[in-house]
Coordinates of C-alpha atoms in Angstrom, one line a residue:
M1 CA -0.2 0.0 -0.2
T2 CA 1.1 4.0 -1.0
F3 CA 0.3 6.0 1.2
S4 CA 0.8 10.5 1.2
I5 CA 4.0 11.2 1.5
N6 CA 5.6 13.0 4.8
T7 CA 7.5 14.8 4.6
K8 CA 9.7 14.0 8.1
G9 CA 10.4 11.0 6.8
A10 CA 11.3 8.2 4.1
A11 CA 9.6 5.5 5.4
T12 CA 5.9 6.9 4.7
M13 CA 6.0 5.9 1.0
R14 CA 7.6 2.7 1.7
F15 CA 5.7 1.4 4.4
R16 CA 4.5 -2.4 3.4
S17 CA 1.9 -2.8 6.8
L18 CA -1.6 -3.4 6.4
V19 CA -2.5 -0.8 8.6
S20 CA -0.1 2.8 8.3
V21 CA 2.0 3.4 10.9
A22 CA 0.2 7.2 12.3
G23 CA -3.5 5.2 11.8
L24 CA -1.5 2.5 14.3
S25 CA -1.0 4.6 16.9
G26 CA -4.2 6.3 17.1
L27 CA -5.7 2.7 17.4
A28 CA -3.3 1.9 19.7
M29 CA -3.2 4.9 22.1
A30 CA -6.7 3.9 22.3
T31 CA -7.2 0.1 22.8
P32 CA -5.4 -1.6 25.7
V33 CA -1.7 -3.4 24.9
F34 CA -3.9 -6.4 26.4
A35 CA -7.7 -6.1 25.4
A36 CA -9.4 -8.9 24.6
V37 CA -9.7 -10.4 20.5
P38 CA -12.8 -8.4 18.7
T39 CA -14.7 -10.1 16.7
A40 CA -13.9 -11.6 14.1
T41 CA -16.2 -9.6 11.3
D42 CA -15.2 -6.1 12.8
A43 CA -11.3 -6.0 10.5
A44 CA -10.4 -2.9 11.8
A45 CA -11.2 -3.9 16.2
E46 CA -9.3 -6.9 14.3
A47 CA -6.3 -4.3 12.9
A48 CA -6.3 -3.2 16.3
A49 CA -6.0 -5.7 18.6
S50 CA -3.0 -7.5 16.9
A51 CA -0.8 -3.8 17.4
V52 CA 0.3 -3.1 20.3
G53 CA 0.5 0.1 21.9
G54 CA 1.2 3.8 20.2
G55 CA 4.8 3.8 22.5
T56 CA 5.4 0.8 22.4
A57 CA 4.6 0.3 19.1
Y58 CA 6.7 3.4 18.0
I59 CA 10.0 1.7 19.4
L60 CA 9.3 -1.1 18.0
N61 CA 8.9 0.0 14.4
T62 CA 11.9 2.3 15.7
L63 CA 14.3 -0.6 16.4
L64 CA 13.8 -2.4 13.3
F65 CA 14.8 0.5 11.2
L66 CA 18.1 0.4 13.6
I67 CA 18.4 -2.9 14.0
G68 CA 18.3 -3.6 10.1
G69 CA 20.3 -0.2 9.7
F70 CA 23.8 -1.5 11.1
L71 CA 22.9 -4.7 9.8
V72 CA 23.5 -3.1 6.0
M73 CA 26.4 -1.2 7.8
W74 CA 28.1 -4.2 8.9
M75 CA 28.1 -5.3 4.6
A76 CA 30.8 -2.5 4.0
A77 CA 32.7 -4.4 6.4
G78 CA 31.5 -7.6 4.1
F79 CA 32.8 -5.9 0.8
A80 CA 35.8 -4.3 2.3
M81 CA 36.9 -8.2 3.2
L82 CA 35.3 -9.6 -0.2
E83 CA 37.3 -6.6 -2.2
A84 CA 40.2 -7.5 -0.3
G85 CA 40.1 -11.0 -0.9
L86 CA 40.1 -10.5 -4.2
V87 CA 42.1 -8.6 -5.0
R88 CA 46.1 -9.3 -5.4
A89 CA 47.8 -8.4 -2.6
K90 CA 49.7 -5.2 -3.9
N91 CA 45.7 -3.1 -4.4
T92 CA 44.8 -4.4 -1.3
S93 CA 44.9 -1.0 1.2
T94 CA 44.0 1.1 -1.5
Q95 CA 41.4 -1.3 -2.1
C96 CA 39.8 -0.9 2.1
L97 CA 40.4 3.0 1.7
K98 CA 38.1 3.4 -0.9
N99 CA 35.5 0.7 1.1
I100 CA 36.5 2.8 4.1
G101 CA 36.3 6.6 2.3
L102 CA 32.8 5.5 0.0
Y103 CA 31.1 4.4 3.1
S104 CA 31.5 7.8 5.0
I105 CA 31.3 9.8 1.8
A106 CA 28.3 8.5 0.8
G107 CA 27.2 9.4 5.2
L108 CA 27.9 12.5 4.5
M109 CA 26.4 13.8 1.2
F110 CA 23.2 11.7 1.6
W111 CA 22.6 14.4 4.3
I112 CA 23.1 17.3 2.0
V113 CA 21.0 16.6 -1.0
G114 CA 21.1 12.4 -1.4
Y115 CA 17.5 12.4 1.2
N116 CA 15.6 14.9 -0.6
I117 CA 16.2 14.5 -3.8
A118 CA 14.7 10.6 -2.9
Y119 CA 12.4 11.3 -0.4
P120 CA 11.3 14.9 -2.0
G121 CA 7.4 15.3 -0.3
F122 CA 5.9 15.5 -4.1
A123 CA 3.0 17.5 -5.1
E124 CA -0.9 15.7 -5.9
G125 CA -0.2 14.7 -9.5
S126 CA 3.6 15.4 -9.9
L127 CA 5.1 12.3 -12.2
G128 CA 8.7 13.4 -10.5
L129 CA 11.2 12.4 -13.0
F130 CA 13.7 14.8 -10.9
G131 CA 13.1 14.2 -7.8
I132 CA 13.5 18.1 -7.0
G133 CA 11.4 20.2 -4.5
G134 CA 12.5 18.5 -0.2
T135 CA 13.3 20.5 2.1
A136 CA 16.7 22.0 3.1
Y137 CA 18.8 18.5 4.4
G138 CA 15.7 16.7 5.1
M139 CA 16.6 16.4 8.9
Q140 CA 14.8 19.1 10.6
G141 CA 13.5 17.8 13.8
V142 CA 15.5 15.0 13.3
G143 CA 15.8 14.5 17.1
E144 CA 12.9 15.0 18.1
A145 CA 9.8 11.6 18.7
D146 CA 6.7 11.8 17.0
L147 CA 4.3 9.8 17.6
E148 CA 2.4 9.9 14.8
T149 CA 4.5 9.2 12.7
G150 CA 4.9 5.7 14.4
Y151 CA 8.8 5.2 14.3
S152 CA 11.8 7.8 14.8
V153 CA 12.5 10.0 11.6
A154 CA 16.7 9.5 13.0
S155 CA 15.8 6.0 12.8
D156 CA 14.7 6.3 8.9
W157 CA 17.3 8.7 7.8
F158 CA 19.9 6.7 9.0
F159 CA 18.8 3.4 7.4
Q160 CA 18.2 5.0 3.9
M161 CA 21.7 6.2 4.0
V162 CA 23.7 2.3 4.8
F163 CA 21.1 1.5 1.6
C164 CA 23.1 4.5 0.1
A165 CA 25.9 3.4 0.5
T166 CA 26.1 0.2 -0.7
T167 CA 25.0 1.1 -4.0
A168 CA 28.9 3.0 -4.0
S169 CA 30.6 -0.5 -2.5
I170 CA 28.9 -1.8 -5.5
V171 CA 31.4 0.0 -8.1
S172 CA 34.4 -0.2 -5.9
G173 CA 35.0 -4.1 -6.6
T174 CA 34.2 -3.6 -10.5
L175 CA 37.0 -1.2 -10.9
A176 CA 39.7 -2.7 -8.5
E177 CA 43.4 -2.3 -9.4
R178 CA 43.9 0.4 -11.9
I179 CA 41.8 3.2 -10.8
K180 CA 43.2 6.5 -8.6
I181 CA 41.5 6.7 -5.3
V182 CA 40.9 10.6 -6.6
P183 CA 38.8 10.2 -8.9
F184 CA 37.1 7.2 -8.0
F185 CA 35.9 9.4 -5.0
I186 CA 34.5 12.3 -6.6
F187 CA 32.3 9.8 -8.7
V188 CA 30.8 8.0 -5.7
T189 CA 29.8 11.8 -4.6
V190 CA 28.5 12.4 -7.1
L191 CA 26.8 9.4 -7.7
T192 CA 25.5 9.3 -4.0
A193 CA 24.4 13.1 -4.2
I194 CA 22.8 12.4 -7.2
I195 CA 22.6 9.8 -9.6
Y196 CA 21.3 6.7 -6.5
P197 CA 18.6 9.2 -4.9
V198 CA 16.8 9.8 -8.9
V199 CA 16.5 6.7 -9.1
V200 CA 15.1 5.6 -5.7
S201 CA 13.2 9.3 -6.1
W202 CA 10.5 7.2 -8.4
E203 CA 9.7 4.5 -6.4
W204 CA 10.3 4.3 -3.3
G205 CA 9.7 8.2 -2.9
G206 CA 6.8 8.0 -5.1
G207 CA 7.7 9.4 -8.4
Y208 CA 6.7 8.7 -11.9
L209 CA 7.7 4.3 -11.8
D210 CA 5.1 4.3 -8.6
S211 CA 2.5 6.1 -9.6
V212 CA 2.5 6.0 -13.3
W213 CA 3.6 1.7 -14.1
G214 CA 2.8 0.8 -10.3
F215 CA 6.8 -0.6 -10.0
S216 CA 7.6 -2.8 -7.3
D217 CA 11.1 -2.8 -5.9
F218 CA 10.9 -4.1 -2.2
A219 CA 14.4 -3.3 -0.7
G220 CA 16.2 -2.9 -4.0
S221 CA 17.1 -5.3 -6.7
T222 CA 17.3 -2.3 -8.9
L223 CA 17.4 0.8 -6.7
V224 CA 20.0 -0.2 -5.6
H225 CA 22.0 -3.2 -6.5
S226 CA 21.4 -2.1 -10.2
T227 CA 22.0 0.7 -10.3
G228 CA 25.4 -0.3 -8.3
G229 CA 26.4 -2.3 -11.7
W230 CA 25.4 0.2 -14.5
A231 CA 27.7 2.7 -12.6
A232 CA 30.0 0.1 -12.0
L233 CA 29.7 -1.4 -16.2
V234 CA 30.2 2.3 -18.0
G235 CA 32.8 3.0 -16.0
A236 CA 34.8 -0.3 -16.0
I237 CA 34.2 0.0 -20.5
I238 CA 35.6 4.0 -19.8
L239 CA 38.3 2.7 -18.0
G240 CA 39.5 -0.4 -19.5
P241 CA 41.2 -3.2 -18.1
R242 CA 43.7 -3.9 -15.8
L243 CA 47.3 -3.8 -17.8
G244 CA 47.8 -8.0 -18.9
R245 CA 44.9 -8.6 -18.6
F246 CA 43.1 -9.4 -22.4
V247 CA 46.2 -10.4 -24.2
D248 CA 46.0 -11.1 -28.1
G249 CA 43.0 -12.9 -27.6
K250 CA 44.5 -14.7 -24.3
I251 CA 42.6 -14.0 -20.6
A252 CA 44.8 -13.7 -18.0
V253 CA 43.5 -14.9 -14.7
F254 CA 44.4 -13.0 -12.0
P255 CA 43.9 -14.8 -8.8
G256 CA 43.0 -12.9 -5.7
T257 CA 45.6 -12.7 -2.5
N258 CA 43.0 -14.5 0.1
I259 CA 40.0 -16.6 -0.1
P260 CA 38.8 -17.1 3.7
L261 CA 38.7 -13.3 3.9
A262 CA 37.2 -13.4 0.9
T263 CA 34.8 -15.9 2.0
L264 CA 34.7 -14.4 5.5
G265 CA 33.1 -11.0 3.5
T266 CA 30.7 -12.9 2.1
F267 CA 29.1 -14.2 5.2
I268 CA 29.5 -11.3 6.7
L269 CA 26.9 -9.9 3.4
W270 CA 24.5 -12.7 4.1
L271 CA 24.6 -11.3 7.3
G272 CA 23.8 -8.2 6.7
W273 CA 21.0 -9.0 4.0
F274 CA 18.9 -10.1 6.6
G275 CA 18.8 -6.2 7.5
F276 CA 18.2 -5.7 4.3
N277 CA 15.5 -7.0 3.6
G278 CA 14.0 -8.3 6.4
A279 CA 13.7 -4.2 7.8
S280 CA 13.0 -3.1 4.2
Q281 CA 8.8 -4.2 5.6
L282 CA 9.3 -0.9 7.9
A283 CA 7.2 -2.1 10.1
M284 CA 7.3 -4.5 13.5
G285 CA 4.3 -2.8 15.8
T286 CA 1.9 -6.0 14.5
V287 CA 1.5 -9.6 14.6
G288 CA 1.5 -9.3 11.0
D289 CA 4.4 -7.2 9.7
V290 CA 6.9 -9.6 12.6
S291 CA 5.5 -13.0 11.0
D292 CA 6.7 -11.0 7.0
V293 CA 10.1 -10.4 9.0
S294 CA 10.0 -13.7 9.6
K295 CA 9.5 -15.0 7.0
I296 CA 11.9 -12.6 4.5
F297 CA 14.5 -13.7 6.8
V298 CA 14.0 -17.1 5.6
N299 CA 13.7 -16.6 2.5
T300 CA 16.6 -14.1 2.0
N301 CA 18.5 -16.8 3.2
M302 CA 16.8 -19.9 1.3
A303 CA 17.9 -17.9 -2.2
A304 CA 21.5 -17.4 -0.8
C305 CA 21.4 -21.0 -0.7
G306 CA 19.8 -21.7 -4.1
G307 CA 22.7 -19.4 -5.7
V308 CA 25.7 -21.3 -3.5
V309 CA 24.5 -24.6 -5.2
A310 CA 23.6 -24.1 -8.1
T311 CA 27.2 -22.6 -9.1
I312 CA 28.9 -25.5 -7.5
I313 CA 27.0 -27.8 -9.2
L314 CA 27.3 -26.2 -12.8
T315 CA 31.0 -25.1 -12.1
Q316 CA 31.5 -29.0 -11.3
L317 CA 29.6 -29.9 -14.2
R318 CA 31.3 -27.2 -16.5
Y319 CA 35.0 -27.3 -15.7
K320 CA 35.8 -29.9 -13.5
K321 CA 36.3 -27.9 -10.4
A322 CA 34.1 -26.4 -8.5
D323 CA 35.0 -22.7 -8.0
V324 CA 35.0 -21.3 -5.0
T325 CA 34.1 -17.6 -6.2
M326 CA 31.8 -18.7 -8.3
A327 CA 30.0 -20.8 -5.6
L328 CA 30.7 -16.6 -2.9
N329 CA 29.0 -14.9 -5.3
G330 CA 26.3 -17.2 -6.2
A331 CA 25.6 -16.4 -3.2
L332 CA 24.9 -13.1 -3.8
A333 CA 23.2 -13.6 -7.0
G334 CA 20.8 -15.1 -4.6
L335 CA 20.0 -12.8 -2.3
V336 CA 19.9 -10.0 -5.2
S337 CA 17.8 -12.0 -7.0
I338 CA 15.2 -12.4 -4.1
T339 CA 15.7 -8.7 -2.5
A340 CA 13.3 -7.0 -5.2
E341 CA 9.9 -9.8 -4.0
P342 CA 11.1 -11.4 -0.7
L343 CA 7.8 -11.5 1.0
A344 CA 5.2 -12.7 -0.8
P345 CA 7.6 -16.1 -2.7
T346 CA 7.0 -19.5 -1.0
V347 CA 10.5 -20.6 0.0
G348 CA 10.3 -23.0 -3.0
Q349 CA 10.2 -20.1 -5.5
S350 CA 13.1 -17.7 -3.2
I351 CA 15.2 -21.2 -3.9
L352 CA 14.5 -20.9 -7.3
I353 CA 15.4 -17.6 -7.5
G354 CA 18.2 -17.9 -5.7
M355 CA 19.5 -20.8 -8.2
I356 CA 18.9 -19.5 -11.4
G357 CA 20.9 -16.3 -9.7
G358 CA 23.9 -18.3 -9.4
V359 CA 23.6 -19.3 -13.6
I360 CA 23.3 -15.7 -14.4
V361 CA 26.3 -15.8 -12.9
V362 CA 28.2 -18.7 -13.8
F363 CA 27.0 -17.6 -17.3
T364 CA 27.5 -14.4 -17.5
I365 CA 31.0 -14.5 -15.6
P366 CA 33.0 -15.9 -18.6
L367 CA 30.6 -13.4 -21.0
L368 CA 32.1 -10.7 -20.1
D369 CA 35.9 -11.4 -20.6
K370 CA 35.1 -12.5 -24.1
L371 CA 33.8 -9.2 -24.2
K372 CA 37.2 -8.1 -22.2
I373 CA 35.6 -6.2 -19.4
D374 CA 37.2 -6.5 -16.6
D375 CA 35.4 -7.2 -13.0
V376 CA 38.1 -7.6 -11.0
V377 CA 35.0 -9.1 -7.9
G378 CA 32.4 -9.8 -10.7
A379 CA 29.9 -7.3 -9.1
I380 CA 28.3 -6.6 -12.2
P381 CA 27.3 -9.9 -12.9
V382 CA 25.9 -10.6 -9.2
H383 CA 24.4 -7.2 -8.7
L384 CA 23.4 -5.9 -12.5
F385 CA 22.5 -9.1 -14.3
A386 CA 21.3 -10.7 -10.8
G387 CA 19.3 -7.8 -10.0
I388 CA 17.8 -7.5 -13.2
W389 CA 16.1 -11.0 -13.2
G390 CA 15.7 -10.5 -9.6
T391 CA 13.1 -7.6 -10.6
L392 CA 11.3 -9.6 -13.5
V393 CA 10.4 -11.9 -11.7
V394 CA 7.9 -9.9 -9.0
A395 CA 5.8 -10.2 -11.6
W396 CA 5.5 -13.9 -11.5
T397 CA 5.6 -13.5 -7.6
G398 CA 4.8 -10.1 -6.4
D399 CA 1.9 -7.2 -6.7
A400 CA 3.2 -6.2 -10.4
T401 CA 3.1 -6.3 -14.1
F402 CA 6.2 -7.5 -16.8
M403 CA 6.2 -4.2 -18.1
G404 CA 5.6 -2.0 -15.2
Q405 CA 8.9 -4.3 -14.0
L406 CA 10.6 -3.7 -16.9
V407 CA 10.1 -0.4 -16.9
G408 CA 11.7 0.1 -14.7
V409 CA 15.2 -1.8 -15.1
L410 CA 15.2 0.1 -18.3
L411 CA 14.4 3.5 -17.6
T412 CA 17.0 3.0 -14.4
G413 CA 19.6 1.5 -16.9
V414 CA 19.4 5.1 -19.9
W415 CA 19.4 7.8 -16.7
V416 CA 22.5 5.4 -15.0
S417 CA 24.5 4.7 -17.7
L418 CA 24.2 8.5 -19.3
A419 CA 24.6 10.1 -15.7
S420 CA 27.4 7.6 -14.9
A421 CA 29.0 8.1 -18.3
V422 CA 28.9 12.2 -17.9
V423 CA 30.8 11.9 -14.9
W424 CA 33.4 9.2 -15.5
F425 CA 33.9 11.3 -19.7
A426 CA 34.9 14.5 -17.6
L427 CA 37.0 13.1 -15.5
K428 CA 38.7 11.1 -18.1
F429 CA 39.6 14.2 -20.0
T430 CA 40.0 15.8 -16.3
I431 CA 42.6 14.5 -13.9
G432 CA 42.6 11.0 -15.6
L433 CA 41.4 7.9 -14.3
R434 CA 44.0 5.7 -14.5
P435 CA 47.7 5.3 -12.8
S436 CA 50.7 5.4 -14.8
P437 CA 50.7 1.9 -15.7
E438 CA 54.4 1.7 -14.0
V439 CA 52.2 2.4 -10.8
E440 CA 50.1 0.0 -11.3
T441 CA 52.6 -2.6 -12.2
A442 CA 53.4 -2.1 -8.6
G443 CA 50.3 -1.8 -7.0
L444 CA 48.4 1.1 -6.0
D445 CA 49.3 0.6 -2.5
I446 CA 52.0 2.9 -2.2
A447 CA 51.1 4.8 -5.1
E448 CA 48.0 5.9 -3.9
T449 CA 48.3 4.9 0.5
G450 CA 51.7 4.8 1.5
I451 CA 50.9 1.2 3.0
E452 CA 51.3 -2.5 2.0
A453 CA 48.5 -4.4 3.3
Y454 CA 50.6 -7.7 3.1
P455 CA 54.5 -5.6 2.9
E456 CA 56.5 -9.2 3.7
F457 CA 54.2 -11.0 0.9
A458 CA 53.7 -8.8 -1.2
R459 CA 54.6 -9.1 -4.9
T460 CA 54.8 -6.7 -8.5
T461 CA 53.2 -9.3 -11.1

């Protein structure tokens, strides 16, 4: 259900509860917490009976935002560890710096401008194509407790902000080992301040895709993951591959430096995804909401399991060996695939959705190699291709049309690709994107950070 926009917070537009939080507070304050169950014929009374008291509902809803928010924030550690494990030793410190830097930049940019673009408070009937019109800084009264909102405004803002940072993390892994720190951070600034928030405004902000096409993206297969994927794809094409990656028609494989670390990063991301999807229910003040969150957890977990098993089986059949990096990406592809609608599917459907996500990874990573598109960690197949799949399949499992979902995928792809290309080209022809061949060969750690992650074991090839 879509509710009128509340300029105090984004969750009003994304609320999927049967009862709005504002209405829930009113019902609960008029009804004792342990009131007897009303007659089954009175729907309003049933809703009131299933709800906790106004103050308690406010606390529980806020707690869901906060728990989900810090779990999604912990995904920043997962991305950092995954990337640190899959790059070569000589570039590890640079990846760590990029990840802590991009998270911090995203926080600042989302506070300064991004939140207001994403959730502008459109006038009645506005198409909201560019998401302009919000209150300055979007944090007016952020510290105030207002039971009418049904949740703490600050908790809502924090939950939205960590989603923004996740989008930037996707770009980091794809462009690893051959992009300088400064242009990367400049791109992240534009991505988190403008490019991502505009996409969000079209759906979660009640804009064009939501109001005109009925586009549905529960937790961001397209809004978050495909957005990051499109930005990464365009960046990889403009930046070009790493030196020596594609030479004389041959594909050189550069093994990651620490597979256990990459595996740890994947498990951290898997854990964080329960906050990513589960807390996107946006309410925990009724029995129905808590039950839905529980179902989301199960479906999210089983989709990831399906993705892993599919990649292990396929790589064993294709290459006669199970590929651990494919299995890691299979888990993530399963998670991305179920993110667009983790509540409506059955467990069996969720497993199938995740398995197809894993299949997509196995076939598209080699495809990128054939196209000479260098994606260091496999983020494009995981976040872009699996994100598209997960968005389109909502027409089967959720309350959406295939055409509406397709329009959302295409419009997002066009906007993010064009906007990203403008920024990448501007950076390329001004300050430059790549280090010198000598620096890239020696590794970016010394030139960009001055600190090697593994000084005793660093390699120069």
